[in-house]
């Protein structure tokens, strides 16, 4: 269970915590945000929140309550991404990426509680 927690949480940290902070200014990222109808400044704000959330999940010393908020924030982010993509483009192949991310988040959350339930 500990391996599942670290694999899923590490994946979330890399893909949702670090990657957005390095890619939010790239033309493709800005075009994707514009395509979904979001303002330009939203990309940086979202990237900063994702970095904070990713750090909260990956750093063991972060209090449980903060981790719960990070899980909730990522959950809302993925649900909003699913809705936005389907509302704009319909159910296309790219709509499945936030669904997969939500499933990885769910696995991380469940394994987190199983591993750290005794603490």
PDB file of C-alpha atoms in Angstrom:
ATOM      1  CA  UNK A   1       0.000   0.000   0.000  1.00  0.00           C
ATOM      2  CA  UNK A   2       2.916   2.318   0.756  1.00  0.00           C
ATOM      3  CA  UNK A   3       4.329   1.719  -2.724  1.00  0.00           C
ATOM      4  CA  UNK A   4       0.956   2.558  -4.287  1.00  0.00           C
ATOM      5  CA  UNK A   5       0.803   5.759  -2.242  1.00  0.00           C
ATOM      6  CA  UNK A   6       4.285   6.938  -3.241  1.00  0.00           C
ATOM      7  CA  UNK A   7       3.920   5.984  -6.911  1.00  0.00           C
ATOM      8  CA  UNK A   8       0.547   7.709  -7.336  1.00  0.00           C
ATOM      9  CA  UNK A   9       1.480  10.724  -5.227  1.00  0.00           C
ATOM     10  CA  UNK A  10       4.851  11.081  -6.953  1.00  0.00           C
ATOM     11  CA  UNK A  11       3.117  10.939 -10.329  1.00  0.00           C
ATOM     12  CA  UNK A  12       0.643  13.633  -9.212  1.00  0.00           C
ATOM     13  CA  UNK A  13       3.484  15.802  -7.944  1.00  0.00           C
ATOM     14  CA  UNK A  14       5.430  15.539 -11.202  1.00  0.00           C
ATOM     15  CA  UNK A  15       2.488  15.910 -13.583  1.00  0.00           C
ATOM     16  CA  UNK A  16       0.313  18.339 -11.613  1.00  0.00           C
ATOM     17  CA  UNK A  17       2.728  20.028  -9.225  1.00  0.00           C
ATOM     18  CA  UNK A  18       5.836  20.608 -11.321  1.00  0.00           C
ATOM     19  CA  UNK A  19       4.883  20.382 -14.978  1.00  0.00           C
ATOM     20  CA  UNK A  20       2.318  23.241 -14.964  1.00  0.00           C
ATOM     21  CA  UNK A  21       4.789  25.673 -13.373  1.00  0.00           C
ATOM     22  CA  UNK A  22       7.278  24.974 -16.198  1.00  0.00           C
ATOM     23  CA  UNK A  23       4.738  24.985 -19.042  1.00  0.00           C
ATOM     24  CA  UNK A  24       2.116  27.653 -18.257  1.00  0.00           C
ATOM     25  CA  UNK A  25       3.858  30.228 -20.511  1.00  0.00           C
ATOM     26  CA  UNK A  26       4.273  27.895 -23.457  1.00  0.00           C
ATOM     27  CA  UNK A  27       2.149  28.811 -26.478  1.00  0.00           C
ATOM     28  CA  UNK A  28       0.368  25.423 -26.487  1.00  0.00           C
ATOM     29  CA  UNK A  29      -0.609  25.787 -22.825  1.00  0.00           C
ATOM     30  CA  UNK A  30      -1.872  29.323 -23.320  1.00  0.00           C
ATOM     31  CA  UNK A  31      -3.772  28.258 -26.437  1.00  0.00           C
ATOM     32  CA  UNK A  32      -5.408  25.397 -24.530  1.00  0.00           C
ATOM     33  CA  UNK A  33      -6.519  27.764 -21.756  1.00  0.00           C
ATOM     34  CA  UNK A  34      -7.872  30.241 -24.305  1.00  0.00           C
ATOM     35  CA  UNK A  35      -9.645  27.436 -26.152  1.00  0.00           C
ATOM     36  CA  UNK A  36     -11.464  26.518 -22.934  1.00  0.00           C
ATOM     37  CA  UNK A  37     -12.405  30.171 -22.401  1.00  0.00           C
ATOM     38  CA  UNK A  38     -10.113  30.936 -19.474  1.00  0.00           C
ATOM     39  CA  UNK A  39      -8.211  34.242 -19.199  1.00  0.00           C
ATOM     40  CA  UNK A  40      -4.433  34.303 -19.677  1.00  0.00           C
ATOM     41  CA  UNK A  41      -3.686  35.035 -16.008  1.00  0.00           C
ATOM     42  CA  UNK A  42      -5.586  31.918 -14.925  1.00  0.00           C
ATOM     43  CA  UNK A  43      -2.747  29.637 -16.109  1.00  0.00           C
ATOM     44  CA  UNK A  44      -0.186  31.116 -13.701  1.00  0.00           C
ATOM     45  CA  UNK A  45      -2.625  31.144 -10.791  1.00  0.00           C
ATOM     46  CA  UNK A  46      -3.566  27.516 -11.438  1.00  0.00           C
ATOM     47  CA  UNK A  47       0.096  26.499 -11.790  1.00  0.00           C
ATOM     48  CA  UNK A  48       0.985  28.131  -8.451  1.00  0.00           C
ATOM     49  CA  UNK A  49      -1.908  26.438  -6.650  1.00  0.00           C
ATOM     50  CA  UNK A  50      -0.967  23.101  -8.213  1.00  0.00           C
ATOM     51  CA  UNK A  51       2.639  23.516  -7.086  1.00  0.00           C
ATOM     52  CA  UNK A  52       1.500  24.283  -3.527  1.00  0.00           C
ATOM     53  CA  UNK A  53      -0.892  21.323  -3.571  1.00  0.00           C
ATOM     54  CA  UNK A  54       1.732  18.990  -4.974  1.00  0.00           C
ATOM     55  CA  UNK A  55       4.219  20.008  -2.303  1.00  0.00           C
ATOM     56  CA  UNK A  56       1.572  19.539   0.387  1.00  0.00           C
ATOM     57  CA  UNK A  57       0.977  15.980  -0.787  1.00  0.00           C
ATOM     58  CA  UNK A  58       4.597  14.937  -1.267  1.00  0.00           C
ATOM     59  CA  UNK A  59       6.199  16.428   1.876  1.00  0.00           C
ATOM     60  CA  UNK A  60       5.583  14.042   4.808  1.00  0.00           C
ATOM     61  CA  UNK A  61       5.805  16.771   7.481  1.00  0.00           C
ATOM     62  CA  UNK A  62       2.811  18.696   6.117  1.00  0.00           C
ATOM     63  CA  UNK A  63      -0.139  18.391   8.537  1.00  0.00           C
ATOM     64  CA  UNK A  64      -2.976  16.032   7.593  1.00  0.00           C
ATOM     65  CA  UNK A  65      -5.535  18.838   7.400  1.00  0.00           C
ATOM     66  CA  UNK A  66      -3.459  20.648   4.765  1.00  0.00           C
ATOM     67  CA  UNK A  67      -3.090  17.401   2.806  1.00  0.00           C
ATOM     68  CA  UNK A  68      -6.882  16.948   2.887  1.00  0.00           C
ATOM     69  CA  UNK A  69      -7.307  20.444   1.421  1.00  0.00           C
ATOM     70  CA  UNK A  70      -4.750  19.635  -1.276  1.00  0.00           C
ATOM     71  CA  UNK A  71      -6.609  16.454  -2.200  1.00  0.00           C
ATOM     72  CA  UNK A  72      -9.884  18.402  -2.304  1.00  0.00           C
ATOM     73  CA  UNK A  73      -8.318  21.122  -4.455  1.00  0.00           C
ATOM     74  CA  UNK A  74      -6.935  18.628  -6.953  1.00  0.00           C
ATOM     75  CA  UNK A  75     -10.287  16.833  -7.004  1.00  0.00           C
ATOM     76  CA  UNK A  76     -12.104  20.061  -7.830  1.00  0.00           C
ATOM     77  CA  UNK A  77      -9.475  20.920 -10.442  1.00  0.00           C
ATOM     78  CA  UNK A  78      -9.885  17.573 -12.201  1.00  0.00           C
ATOM     79  CA  UNK A  79     -13.687  17.710 -12.070  1.00  0.00           C
ATOM     80  CA  UNK A  80     -13.608  21.250 -13.497  1.00  0.00           C
ATOM     81  CA  UNK A  81     -11.181  20.133 -16.217  1.00  0.00           C
ATOM     82  CA  UNK A  82     -13.443  17.212 -17.157  1.00  0.00           C
ATOM     83  CA  UNK A  83     -16.465  19.483 -17.309  1.00  0.00           C
ATOM     84  CA  UNK A  84     -14.658  22.230 -19.237  1.00  0.00           C
ATOM     85  CA  UNK A  85     -13.272  19.868 -21.842  1.00  0.00           C
ATOM     86  CA  UNK A  86     -16.572  18.085 -22.405  1.00  0.00           C
ATOM     87  CA  UNK A  87     -18.531  21.371 -22.478  1.00  0.00           C
ATOM     88  CA  UNK A  88     -16.224  22.874 -25.111  1.00  0.00           C
ATOM     89  CA  UNK A  89     -15.237  19.877 -27.259  1.00  0.00           C
ATOM     90  CA  UNK A  90     -17.605  17.090 -26.302  1.00  0.00           C
ATOM     91  CA  UNK A  91     -16.369  13.647 -25.334  1.00  0.00           C
ATOM     92  CA  UNK A  92     -13.085  13.398 -27.249  1.00  0.00           C
ATOM     93  CA  UNK A  93      -9.839  11.556 -26.507  1.00  0.00           C
ATOM     94  CA  UNK A  94      -8.335  14.449 -24.510  1.00  0.00           C
ATOM     95  CA  UNK A  95     -11.348  14.390 -22.172  1.00  0.00           C
ATOM     96  CA  UNK A  96      -9.995  11.196 -20.665  1.00  0.00           C
ATOM     97  CA  UNK A  97      -6.777  12.754 -19.308  1.00  0.00           C
ATOM     98  CA  UNK A  98      -8.431  14.523 -16.349  1.00  0.00           C
ATOM     99  CA  UNK A  99     -10.543  11.409 -15.734  1.00  0.00           C
ATOM    100  CA  UNK A 100      -7.368   9.322 -15.483  1.00  0.00           C
ATOM    101  CA  UNK A 101      -5.775  11.988 -13.262  1.00  0.00           C
ATOM    102  CA  UNK A 102      -8.844  11.870 -11.004  1.00  0.00           C
ATOM    103  CA  UNK A 103      -8.497   8.076 -10.714  1.00  0.00           C
ATOM    104  CA  UNK A 104      -4.793   8.427  -9.834  1.00  0.00           C
ATOM    105  CA  UNK A 105      -5.755  11.056  -7.228  1.00  0.00           C
ATOM    106  CA  UNK A 106      -8.351   8.684  -5.791  1.00  0.00           C
ATOM    107  CA  UNK A 107      -5.773   5.881  -5.535  1.00  0.00           C
ATOM    108  CA  UNK A 108      -3.346   8.265  -3.814  1.00  0.00           C
ATOM    109  CA  UNK A 109      -6.028   9.446  -1.384  1.00  0.00           C
ATOM    110  CA  UNK A 110      -7.209   5.940  -0.459  1.00  0.00           C
ATOM    111  CA  UNK A 111      -3.676   4.599  -0.073  1.00  0.00           C
ATOM    112  CA  UNK A 112      -2.682   7.677   1.971  1.00  0.00           C
ATOM    113  CA  UNK A 113      -5.424   6.928   4.482  1.00  0.00           C
ATOM    114  CA  UNK A 114      -4.569   3.229   4.614  1.00  0.00           C
ATOM    115  CA  UNK A 115      -0.854   3.851   5.127  1.00  0.00           C
ATOM    116  CA  UNK A 116      -1.194   6.669   7.646  1.00  0.00           C
ATOM    117  CA  UNK A 117      -4.386   5.567   9.455  1.00  0.00           C
ATOM    118  CA  UNK A 118      -2.420   4.438  12.500  1.00  0.00           C
ATOM    119  CA  UNK A 119      -0.744   7.843  12.939  1.00  0.00           C
TER     120      UNK A 119
END
